[in-house]
Short mmCIF file of C-alpha atoms and ligand atoms in Angstrom, two decimals:
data_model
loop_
_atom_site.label_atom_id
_atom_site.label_comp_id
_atom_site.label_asym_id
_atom_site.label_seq_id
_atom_site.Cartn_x
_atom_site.Cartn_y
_atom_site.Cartn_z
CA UNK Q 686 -47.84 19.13 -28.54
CA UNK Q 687 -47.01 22.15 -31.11
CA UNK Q 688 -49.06 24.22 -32.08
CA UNK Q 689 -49.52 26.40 -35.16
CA UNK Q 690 -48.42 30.00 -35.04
CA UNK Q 691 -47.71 30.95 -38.63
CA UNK Q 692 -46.40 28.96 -41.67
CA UNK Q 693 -43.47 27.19 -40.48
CA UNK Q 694 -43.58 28.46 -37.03
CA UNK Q 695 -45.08 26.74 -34.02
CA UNK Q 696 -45.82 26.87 -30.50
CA UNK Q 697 -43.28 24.44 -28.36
CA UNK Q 698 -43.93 26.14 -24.79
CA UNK Q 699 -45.82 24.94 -21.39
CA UNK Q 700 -49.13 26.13 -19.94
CA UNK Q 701 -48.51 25.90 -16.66
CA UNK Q 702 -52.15 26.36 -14.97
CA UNK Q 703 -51.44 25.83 -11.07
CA UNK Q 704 -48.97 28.65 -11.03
CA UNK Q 705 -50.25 30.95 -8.25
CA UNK Q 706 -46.72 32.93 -7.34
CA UNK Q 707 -43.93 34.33 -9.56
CA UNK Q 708 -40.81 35.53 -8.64
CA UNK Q 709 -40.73 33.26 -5.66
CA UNK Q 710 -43.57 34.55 -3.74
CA UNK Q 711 -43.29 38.26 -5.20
CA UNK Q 712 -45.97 38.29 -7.92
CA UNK Q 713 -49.25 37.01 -7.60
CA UNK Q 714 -50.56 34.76 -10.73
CA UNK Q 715 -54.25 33.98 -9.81
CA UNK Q 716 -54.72 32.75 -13.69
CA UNK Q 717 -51.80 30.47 -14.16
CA UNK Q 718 -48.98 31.33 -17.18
CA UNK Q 719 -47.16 30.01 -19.63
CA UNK Q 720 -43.66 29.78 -20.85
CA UNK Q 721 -43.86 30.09 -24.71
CA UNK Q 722 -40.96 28.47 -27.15
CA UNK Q 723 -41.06 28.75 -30.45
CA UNK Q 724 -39.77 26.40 -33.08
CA UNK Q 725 -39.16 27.65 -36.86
CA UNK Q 726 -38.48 24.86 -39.31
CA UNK Q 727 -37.26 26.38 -42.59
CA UNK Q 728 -33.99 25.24 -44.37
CA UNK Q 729 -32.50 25.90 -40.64
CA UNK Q 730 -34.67 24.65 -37.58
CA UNK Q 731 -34.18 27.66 -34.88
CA UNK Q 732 -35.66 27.41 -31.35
CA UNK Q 733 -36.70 30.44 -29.45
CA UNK Q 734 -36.28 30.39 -25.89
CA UNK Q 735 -37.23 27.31 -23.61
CA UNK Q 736 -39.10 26.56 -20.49
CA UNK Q 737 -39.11 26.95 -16.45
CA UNK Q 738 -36.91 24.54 -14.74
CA UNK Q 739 -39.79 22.24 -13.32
CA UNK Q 740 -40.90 21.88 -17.17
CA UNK Q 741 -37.75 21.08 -18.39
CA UNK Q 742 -37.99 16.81 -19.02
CA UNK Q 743 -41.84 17.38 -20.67
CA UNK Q 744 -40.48 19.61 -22.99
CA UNK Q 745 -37.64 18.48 -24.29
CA UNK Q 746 -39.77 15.07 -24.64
CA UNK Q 747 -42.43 17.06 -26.43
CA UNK Q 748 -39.68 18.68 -28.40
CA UNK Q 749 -38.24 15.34 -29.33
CA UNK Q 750 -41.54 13.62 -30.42
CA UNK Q 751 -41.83 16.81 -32.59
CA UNK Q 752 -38.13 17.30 -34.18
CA UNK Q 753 -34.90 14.85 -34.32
CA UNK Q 754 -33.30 17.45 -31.35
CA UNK Q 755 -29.83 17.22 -33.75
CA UNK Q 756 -31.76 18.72 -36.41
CA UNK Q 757 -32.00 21.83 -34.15
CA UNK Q 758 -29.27 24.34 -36.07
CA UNK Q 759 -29.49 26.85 -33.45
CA UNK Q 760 -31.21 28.14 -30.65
CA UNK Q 761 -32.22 31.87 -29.89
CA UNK Q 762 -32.28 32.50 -26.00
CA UNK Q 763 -33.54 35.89 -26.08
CA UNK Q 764 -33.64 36.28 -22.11
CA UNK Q 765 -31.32 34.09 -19.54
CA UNK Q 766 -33.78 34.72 -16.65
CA UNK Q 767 -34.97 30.80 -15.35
CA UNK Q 768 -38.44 31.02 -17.03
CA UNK Q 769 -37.41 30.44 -20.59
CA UNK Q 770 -33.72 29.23 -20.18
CA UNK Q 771 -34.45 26.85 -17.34
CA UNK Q 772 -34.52 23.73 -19.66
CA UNK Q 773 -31.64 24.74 -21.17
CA UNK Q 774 -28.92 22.51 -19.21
CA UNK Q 775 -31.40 19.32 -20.11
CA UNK Q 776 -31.49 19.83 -23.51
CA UNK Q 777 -28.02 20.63 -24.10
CA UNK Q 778 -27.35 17.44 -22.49
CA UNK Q 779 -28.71 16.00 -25.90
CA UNK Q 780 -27.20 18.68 -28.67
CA UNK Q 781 -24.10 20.47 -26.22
CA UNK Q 782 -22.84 21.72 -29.52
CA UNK Q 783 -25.28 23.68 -30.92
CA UNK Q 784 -25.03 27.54 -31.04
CA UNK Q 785 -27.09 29.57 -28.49
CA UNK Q 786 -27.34 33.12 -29.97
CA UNK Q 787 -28.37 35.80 -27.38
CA UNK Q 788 -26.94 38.99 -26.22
CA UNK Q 789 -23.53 39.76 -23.96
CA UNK Q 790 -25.54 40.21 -20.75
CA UNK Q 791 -27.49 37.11 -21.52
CA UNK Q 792 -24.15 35.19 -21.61
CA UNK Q 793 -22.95 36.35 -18.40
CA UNK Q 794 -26.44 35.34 -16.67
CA UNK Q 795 -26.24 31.79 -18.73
CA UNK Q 796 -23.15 31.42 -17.62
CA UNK Q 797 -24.17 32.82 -13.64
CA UNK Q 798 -26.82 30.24 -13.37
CA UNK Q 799 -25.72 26.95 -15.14
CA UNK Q 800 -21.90 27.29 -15.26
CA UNK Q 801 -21.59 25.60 -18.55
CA UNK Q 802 -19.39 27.05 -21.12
CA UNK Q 803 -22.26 26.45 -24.23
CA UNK Q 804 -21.37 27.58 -27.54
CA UNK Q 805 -22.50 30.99 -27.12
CA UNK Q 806 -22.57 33.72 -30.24
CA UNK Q 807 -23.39 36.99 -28.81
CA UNK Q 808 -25.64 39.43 -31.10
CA UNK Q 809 -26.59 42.90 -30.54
CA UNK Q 810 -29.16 45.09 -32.47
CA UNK Q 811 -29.17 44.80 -36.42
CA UNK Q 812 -27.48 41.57 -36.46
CA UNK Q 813 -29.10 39.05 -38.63
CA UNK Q 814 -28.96 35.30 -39.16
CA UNK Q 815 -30.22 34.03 -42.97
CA UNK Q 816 -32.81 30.70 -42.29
CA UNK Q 817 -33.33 30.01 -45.71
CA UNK Q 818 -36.29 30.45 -47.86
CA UNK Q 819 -35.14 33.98 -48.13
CA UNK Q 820 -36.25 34.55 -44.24
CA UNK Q 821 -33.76 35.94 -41.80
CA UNK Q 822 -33.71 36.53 -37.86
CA UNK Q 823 -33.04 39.79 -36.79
CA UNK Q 824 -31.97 40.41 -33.49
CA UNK Q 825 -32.95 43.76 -31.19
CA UNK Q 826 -31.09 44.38 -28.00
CA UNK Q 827 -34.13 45.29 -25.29
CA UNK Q 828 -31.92 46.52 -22.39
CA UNK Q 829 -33.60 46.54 -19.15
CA UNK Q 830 -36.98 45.30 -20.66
CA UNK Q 831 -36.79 44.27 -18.19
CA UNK Q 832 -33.36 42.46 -17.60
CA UNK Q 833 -29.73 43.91 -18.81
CA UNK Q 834 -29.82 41.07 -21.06
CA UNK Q 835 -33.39 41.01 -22.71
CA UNK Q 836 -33.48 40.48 -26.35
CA UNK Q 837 -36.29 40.77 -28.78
CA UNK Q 838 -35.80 38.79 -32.42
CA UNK Q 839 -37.85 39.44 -35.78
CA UNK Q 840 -38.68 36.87 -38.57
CA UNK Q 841 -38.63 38.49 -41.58
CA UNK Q 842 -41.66 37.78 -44.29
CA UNK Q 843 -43.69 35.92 -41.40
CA UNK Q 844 -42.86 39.07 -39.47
CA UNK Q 845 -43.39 37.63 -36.32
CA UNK Q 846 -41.79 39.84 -33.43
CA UNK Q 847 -40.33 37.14 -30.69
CA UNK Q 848 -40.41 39.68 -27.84
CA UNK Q 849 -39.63 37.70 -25.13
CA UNK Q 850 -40.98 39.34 -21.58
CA UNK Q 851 -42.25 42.56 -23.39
CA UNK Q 852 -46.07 42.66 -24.58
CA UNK Q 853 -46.96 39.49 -22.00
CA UNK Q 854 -49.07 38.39 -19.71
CA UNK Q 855 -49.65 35.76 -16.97
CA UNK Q 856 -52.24 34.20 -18.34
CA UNK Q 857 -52.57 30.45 -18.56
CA UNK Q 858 -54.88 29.58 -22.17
CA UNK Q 859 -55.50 26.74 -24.53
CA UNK Q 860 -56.57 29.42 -27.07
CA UNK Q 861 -53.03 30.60 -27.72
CA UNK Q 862 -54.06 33.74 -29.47
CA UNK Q 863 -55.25 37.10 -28.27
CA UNK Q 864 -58.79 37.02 -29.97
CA UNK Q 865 -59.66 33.52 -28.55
CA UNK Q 866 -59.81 34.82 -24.56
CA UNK Q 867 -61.64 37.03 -22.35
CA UNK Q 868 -60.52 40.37 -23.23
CA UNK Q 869 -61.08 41.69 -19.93
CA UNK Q 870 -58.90 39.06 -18.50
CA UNK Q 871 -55.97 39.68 -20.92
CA UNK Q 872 -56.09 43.64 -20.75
CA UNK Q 873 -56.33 43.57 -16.60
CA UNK Q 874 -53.41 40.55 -16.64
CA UNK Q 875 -51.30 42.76 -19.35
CA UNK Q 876 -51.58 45.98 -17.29
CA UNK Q 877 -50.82 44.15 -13.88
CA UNK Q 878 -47.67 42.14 -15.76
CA UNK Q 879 -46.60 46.05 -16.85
CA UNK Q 880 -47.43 47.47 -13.44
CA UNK Q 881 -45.45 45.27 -11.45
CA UNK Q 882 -42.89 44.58 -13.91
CA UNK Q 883 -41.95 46.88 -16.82
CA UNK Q 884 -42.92 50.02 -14.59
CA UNK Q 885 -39.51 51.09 -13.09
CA UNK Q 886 -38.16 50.56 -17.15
CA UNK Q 887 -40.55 53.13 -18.93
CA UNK Q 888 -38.42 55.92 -19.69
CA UNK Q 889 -36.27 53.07 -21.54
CA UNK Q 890 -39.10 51.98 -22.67
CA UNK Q 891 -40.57 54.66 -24.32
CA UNK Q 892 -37.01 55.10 -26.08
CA UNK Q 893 -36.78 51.33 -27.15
CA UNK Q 894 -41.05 52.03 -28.75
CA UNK Q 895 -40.10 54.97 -31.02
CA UNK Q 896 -36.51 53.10 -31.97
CA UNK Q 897 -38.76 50.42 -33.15
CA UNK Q 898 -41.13 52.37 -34.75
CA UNK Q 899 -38.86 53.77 -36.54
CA UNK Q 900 -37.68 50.62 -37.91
CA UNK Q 901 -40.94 50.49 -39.74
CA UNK Q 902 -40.71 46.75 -39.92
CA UNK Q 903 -44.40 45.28 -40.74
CA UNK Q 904 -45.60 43.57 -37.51
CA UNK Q 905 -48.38 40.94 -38.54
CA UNK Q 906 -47.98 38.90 -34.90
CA UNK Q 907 -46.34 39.36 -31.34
CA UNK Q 908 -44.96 36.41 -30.33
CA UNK Q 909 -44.59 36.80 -26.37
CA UNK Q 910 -42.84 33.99 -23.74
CA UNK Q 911 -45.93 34.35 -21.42
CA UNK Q 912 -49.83 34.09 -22.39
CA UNK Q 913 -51.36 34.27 -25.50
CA UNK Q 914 -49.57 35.51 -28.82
CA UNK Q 915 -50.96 38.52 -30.20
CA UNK Q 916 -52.21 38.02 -33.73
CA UNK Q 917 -55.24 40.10 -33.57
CA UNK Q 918 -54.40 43.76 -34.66
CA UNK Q 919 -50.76 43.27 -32.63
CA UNK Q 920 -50.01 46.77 -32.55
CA UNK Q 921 -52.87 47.66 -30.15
CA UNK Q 922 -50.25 46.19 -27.20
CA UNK Q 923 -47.94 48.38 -28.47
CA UNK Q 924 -50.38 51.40 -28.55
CA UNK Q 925 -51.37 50.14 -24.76
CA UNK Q 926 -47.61 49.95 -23.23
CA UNK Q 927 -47.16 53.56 -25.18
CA UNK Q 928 -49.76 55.19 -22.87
CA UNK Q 929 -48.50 52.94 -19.53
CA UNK Q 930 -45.47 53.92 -20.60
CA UNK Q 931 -45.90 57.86 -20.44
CA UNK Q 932 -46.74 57.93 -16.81
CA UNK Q 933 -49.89 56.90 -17.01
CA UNK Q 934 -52.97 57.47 -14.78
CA UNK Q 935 -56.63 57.21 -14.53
CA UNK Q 936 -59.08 59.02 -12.46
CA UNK Q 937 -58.71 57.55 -9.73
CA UNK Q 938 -57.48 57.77 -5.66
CA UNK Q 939 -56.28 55.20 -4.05
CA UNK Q 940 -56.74 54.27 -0.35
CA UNK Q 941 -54.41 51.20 1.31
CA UNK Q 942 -53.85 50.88 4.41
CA UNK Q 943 -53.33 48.65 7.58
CA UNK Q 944 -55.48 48.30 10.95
CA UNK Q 945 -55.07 47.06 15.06
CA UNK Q 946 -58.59 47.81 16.21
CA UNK Q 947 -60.03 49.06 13.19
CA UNK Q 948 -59.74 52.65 13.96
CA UNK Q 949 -57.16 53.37 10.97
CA UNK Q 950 -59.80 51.09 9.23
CA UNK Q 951 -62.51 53.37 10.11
CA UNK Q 952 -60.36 56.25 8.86
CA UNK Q 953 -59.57 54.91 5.36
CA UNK Q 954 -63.95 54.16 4.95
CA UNK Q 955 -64.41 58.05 5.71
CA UNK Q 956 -62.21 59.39 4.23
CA UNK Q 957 -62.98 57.33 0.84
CA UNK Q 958 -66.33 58.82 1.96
CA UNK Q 959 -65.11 62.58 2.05
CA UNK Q 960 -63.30 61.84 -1.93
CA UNK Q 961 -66.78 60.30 -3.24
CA UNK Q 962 -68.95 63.62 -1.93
CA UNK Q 963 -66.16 66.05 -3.14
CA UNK Q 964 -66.23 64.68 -6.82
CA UNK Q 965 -68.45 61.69 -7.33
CA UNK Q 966 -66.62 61.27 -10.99
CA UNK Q 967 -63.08 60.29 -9.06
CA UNK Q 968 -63.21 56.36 -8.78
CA UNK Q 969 -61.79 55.85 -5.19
CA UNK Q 970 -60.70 51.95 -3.60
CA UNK Q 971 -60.20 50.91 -0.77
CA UNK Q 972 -57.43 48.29 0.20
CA UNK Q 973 -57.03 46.68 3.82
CA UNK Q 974 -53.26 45.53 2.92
CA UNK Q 975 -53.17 41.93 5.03
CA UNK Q 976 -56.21 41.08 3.28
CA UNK Q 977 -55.50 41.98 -0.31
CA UNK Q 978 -53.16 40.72 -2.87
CA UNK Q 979 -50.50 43.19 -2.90
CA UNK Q 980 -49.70 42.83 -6.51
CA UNK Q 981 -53.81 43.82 -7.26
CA UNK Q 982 -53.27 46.79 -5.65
CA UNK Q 983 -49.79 47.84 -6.97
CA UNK Q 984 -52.10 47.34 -10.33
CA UNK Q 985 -54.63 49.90 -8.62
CA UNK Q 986 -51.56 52.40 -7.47
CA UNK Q 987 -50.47 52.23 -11.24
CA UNK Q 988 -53.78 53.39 -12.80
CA UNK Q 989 -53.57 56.16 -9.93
CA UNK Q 990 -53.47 59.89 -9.29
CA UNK Q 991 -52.95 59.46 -5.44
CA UNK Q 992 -52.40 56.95 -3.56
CA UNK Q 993 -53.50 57.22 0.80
CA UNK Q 994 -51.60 55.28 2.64
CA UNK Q 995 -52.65 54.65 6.59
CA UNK Q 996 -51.12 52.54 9.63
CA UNK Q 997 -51.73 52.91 13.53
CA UNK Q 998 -48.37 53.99 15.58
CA UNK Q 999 -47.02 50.49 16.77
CA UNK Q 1000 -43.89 50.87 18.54
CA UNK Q 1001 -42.68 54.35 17.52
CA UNK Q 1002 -43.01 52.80 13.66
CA UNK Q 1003 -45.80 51.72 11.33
CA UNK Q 1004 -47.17 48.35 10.64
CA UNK Q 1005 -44.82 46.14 8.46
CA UNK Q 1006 -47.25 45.66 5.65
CA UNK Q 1007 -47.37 49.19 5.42
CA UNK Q 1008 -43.80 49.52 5.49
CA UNK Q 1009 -43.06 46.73 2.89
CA UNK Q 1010 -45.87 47.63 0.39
CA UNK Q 1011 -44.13 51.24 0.17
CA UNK Q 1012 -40.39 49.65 -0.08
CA UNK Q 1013 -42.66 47.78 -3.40
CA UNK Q 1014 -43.88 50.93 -4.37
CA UNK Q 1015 -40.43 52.25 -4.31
CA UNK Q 1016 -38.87 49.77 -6.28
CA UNK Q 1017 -41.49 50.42 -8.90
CA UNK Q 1018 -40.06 53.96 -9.08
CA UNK Q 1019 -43.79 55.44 -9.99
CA UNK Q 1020 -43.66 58.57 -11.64
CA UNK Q 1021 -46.29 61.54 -11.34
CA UNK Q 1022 -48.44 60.21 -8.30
CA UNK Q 1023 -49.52 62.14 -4.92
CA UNK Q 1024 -49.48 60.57 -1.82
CA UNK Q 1025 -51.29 61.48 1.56
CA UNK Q 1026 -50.62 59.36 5.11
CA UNK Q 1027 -53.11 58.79 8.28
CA UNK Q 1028 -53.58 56.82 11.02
CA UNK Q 1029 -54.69 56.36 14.32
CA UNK Q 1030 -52.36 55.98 16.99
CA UNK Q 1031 -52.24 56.10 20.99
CA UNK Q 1032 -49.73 57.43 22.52
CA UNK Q 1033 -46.59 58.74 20.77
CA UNK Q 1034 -47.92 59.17 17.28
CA UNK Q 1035 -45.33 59.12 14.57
CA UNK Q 1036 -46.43 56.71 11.93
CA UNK Q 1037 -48.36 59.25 9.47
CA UNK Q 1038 -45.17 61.58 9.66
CA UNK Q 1039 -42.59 58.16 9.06
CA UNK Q 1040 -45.01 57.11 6.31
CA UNK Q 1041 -45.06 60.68 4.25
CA UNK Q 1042 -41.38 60.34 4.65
CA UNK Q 1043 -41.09 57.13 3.37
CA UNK Q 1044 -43.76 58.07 0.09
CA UNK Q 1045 -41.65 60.83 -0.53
CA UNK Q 1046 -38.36 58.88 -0.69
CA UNK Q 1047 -40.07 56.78 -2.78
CA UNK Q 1048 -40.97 59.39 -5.34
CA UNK Q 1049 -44.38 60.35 -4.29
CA UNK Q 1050 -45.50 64.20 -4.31
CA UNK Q 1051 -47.16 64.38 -0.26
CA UNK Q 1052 -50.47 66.58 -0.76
CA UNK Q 1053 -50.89 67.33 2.95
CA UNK Q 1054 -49.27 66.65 6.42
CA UNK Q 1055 -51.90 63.86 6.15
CA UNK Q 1056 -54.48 63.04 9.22
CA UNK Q 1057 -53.82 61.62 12.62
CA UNK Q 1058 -56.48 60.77 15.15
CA UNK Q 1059 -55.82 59.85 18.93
CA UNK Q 1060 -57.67 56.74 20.07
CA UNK Q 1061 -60.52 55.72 18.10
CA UNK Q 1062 -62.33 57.93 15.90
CA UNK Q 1063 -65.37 59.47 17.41
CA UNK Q 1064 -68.23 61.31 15.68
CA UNK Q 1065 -66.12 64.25 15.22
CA UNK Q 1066 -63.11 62.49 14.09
CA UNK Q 1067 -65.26 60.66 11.36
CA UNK Q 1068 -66.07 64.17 10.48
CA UNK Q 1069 -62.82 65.23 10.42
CA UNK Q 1070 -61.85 62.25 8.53
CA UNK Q 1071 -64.74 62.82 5.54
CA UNK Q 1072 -63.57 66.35 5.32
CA UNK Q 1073 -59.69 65.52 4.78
CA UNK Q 1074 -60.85 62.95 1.83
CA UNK Q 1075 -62.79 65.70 0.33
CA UNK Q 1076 -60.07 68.73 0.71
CA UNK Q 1077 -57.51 65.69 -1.03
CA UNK Q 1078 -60.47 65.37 -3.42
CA UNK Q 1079 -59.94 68.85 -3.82
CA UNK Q 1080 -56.36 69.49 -3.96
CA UNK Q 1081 -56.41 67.19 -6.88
CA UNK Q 1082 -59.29 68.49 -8.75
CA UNK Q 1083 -57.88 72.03 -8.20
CA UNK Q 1084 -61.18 73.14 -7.56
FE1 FEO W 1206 -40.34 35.77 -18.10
FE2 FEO W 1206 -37.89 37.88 -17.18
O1 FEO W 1206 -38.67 36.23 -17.45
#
């Protein structure tokens, strides 16, 4: 059923409450999503964007009970990635004709996924289609935010920005708007979506901010494809994805890691010890990786200073979680973060020197040579252990 966004404008999307992974099984959705379309009905009918694949025959039902689907002049896809195109092969089905506008890129990845030859009118930045009622759409190219082909598109006199991936969240509501839910549940959902998402984009990012500040174009709502729509003081998402934007950390350290027999366990508890009695204002975490959600604690790593990463020796190598949380980190290209390695090991012992390798190929600044204990930590080890978390304390602090 639609739902009322603005004067002409409505809501046309799914909540889709059981979805627990994203991405496959890469992202981690604990509260559900949604995939938001948007239908404008002035003298030209213009739908933005349209639904995941598995969606695809209850919306264009819903859509139908809602609109004659021939009345549909055009449709905006403002990002070809399956989310909010997936519904487009069913739907064209009924209107084959009608123009898709979206960018270059976003033809090519059309094109790459459904292998129909739609009537596609590419648009770049500054171009602008006139709806009628002296309201126009006006199309901004959003290059890498986060696909080559992401597009954002403003309604002029409603000024609603349609900004597509940017500004969301996964966040499955009835409420629709940003001041009808749990605030702490939309700011923690919109800084994991940036974390594990937008982060390896920012330095475009920050360009693609001041370019549309600069604009000056009045912003009354931000009209997202996932979660709620932000109608309550709308800039203060922009404000947020400024700061994550500029490298942004909190006070805080950091600790994942991965255990056999505990020892590297019993490690990563004294050494979190050794950070709390060096500087009791640092907020320090602890993360056993098999037993956390890694996309939680990439949201942890992004609101940190350091990050200590430990794994027991196994076979001349580290643990695989270990291995493939830091190929995540990687990927995330995270900028102005420490790192630190330990671990217990056995007999040969490499895993804290293949792990500060590996955090420094991925971008991380390595504060130490890191700690390695043979066999399981004794009462001097644990020592040893609280005194390297408070000399990293340290190190950080400066003092
Ligand atoms: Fe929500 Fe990049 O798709």
């Amino acid at each position: 059923m639609k739902k009322l966004i603005k004067n002409n404008v409505h809501w046309v999307g799914k909540v889709d409450w059981e979805l627990r992974e994203f991405h496959g099984h890469e992202y981690s959705t604990h509260r559900g999503s949604s995939y938001n379309s948007y239908l404008i009905q002035e003298e030209k009918t213009v739908l933005i964007d349209t639904v995941w694949a598995p969606y695809a025959e209850e919306f264009v039902a819903n859509l139908a009970k809602e609109i004659d689907l021939k009345k549909i002049d055009f449709i905006v896809a403002n990002h070809g990635e399956v989310d909010h195109s997936g519904s487009l092969p069913l739907l064209m089905k009924y209107i084959p004709d009608t123009p898709i506008y979206c960018t270059a890129n976003c033809v090519k990845s059309l094109k790459g996924q459904y292998h129909q030859d739609w009537n596609f009118k590419v648009v770049k930045t500054g171009d602008k289609i006139d709806i009628g009622s002296g309201k126009e759409l006006v199309f901004m190219e959003m290059t890498m935010l986060h696909w080559p082909d992401s597009m954002a598109t403003y309604l002029t006199q409603d000024n609603i920005l349609f900004s597509n991936d940017a500004f969301g969240q996964h966040l499955a509501s009835e409420m629709l708007f940003n001041d009808l839910v749990d605030q702490c549940e939309l700011f923690y959902e919109s800084m994991k979506y940036y974390a594990n998402i937008i982060t390896p984009f920012s330095a475009m990012l920050r360009k693609k901010l001041d370019e549309i500040a600069a604009l000056n174009l009045p912003i009354d709502v931000i009209a997202t494809s996932h979660g709620v729509v932000w109608r309550d003081n709308p800039m203060q998402i922009v404000k947020k994805y400024a700061e994550w934007a500029n490298d942004y950390q909190e006070n805080q350290i950091t600790i994942v890691y991965d255990t056999m027999w505990n020892g590297t366990k019993r490690l990563a508890e004294k050494i979190a010890e050794g950070i709390r009695s060096s500087d009791p204002e640092i907020v320090v975490k602890v993360y056993n990786l098999p037993k956390s959600d890694v996309n939680d604690v990439i949201t942890e790593v992004f609101k940190s200073k350091a990050v200590l990463i430990g794994s027991p020796t196994i076979t001349n190598t580290i643990l695989h979680s270990v291995a493939g949380f830091i190929n995540l980190m990687k990927g995330l290209r995270f900028k102005n973060k420490k790192a630190a390695a330990f671990g217990c090991y056995g007999w040969s012992g490499e895993s804290v020197k293949i792990i500060s390798d590996l955090m420094a190929a991925a971008g991380f600044e390595i504060l130490s040579e890191g700690f390695k204990n043979q066999w399981n930590p004794d009462g001097n080890a644990e020592v040893a252990a609280v005194e390297f978390g408070r000399m990293t304390a340290k190190s950080l602090t400066g003092t």
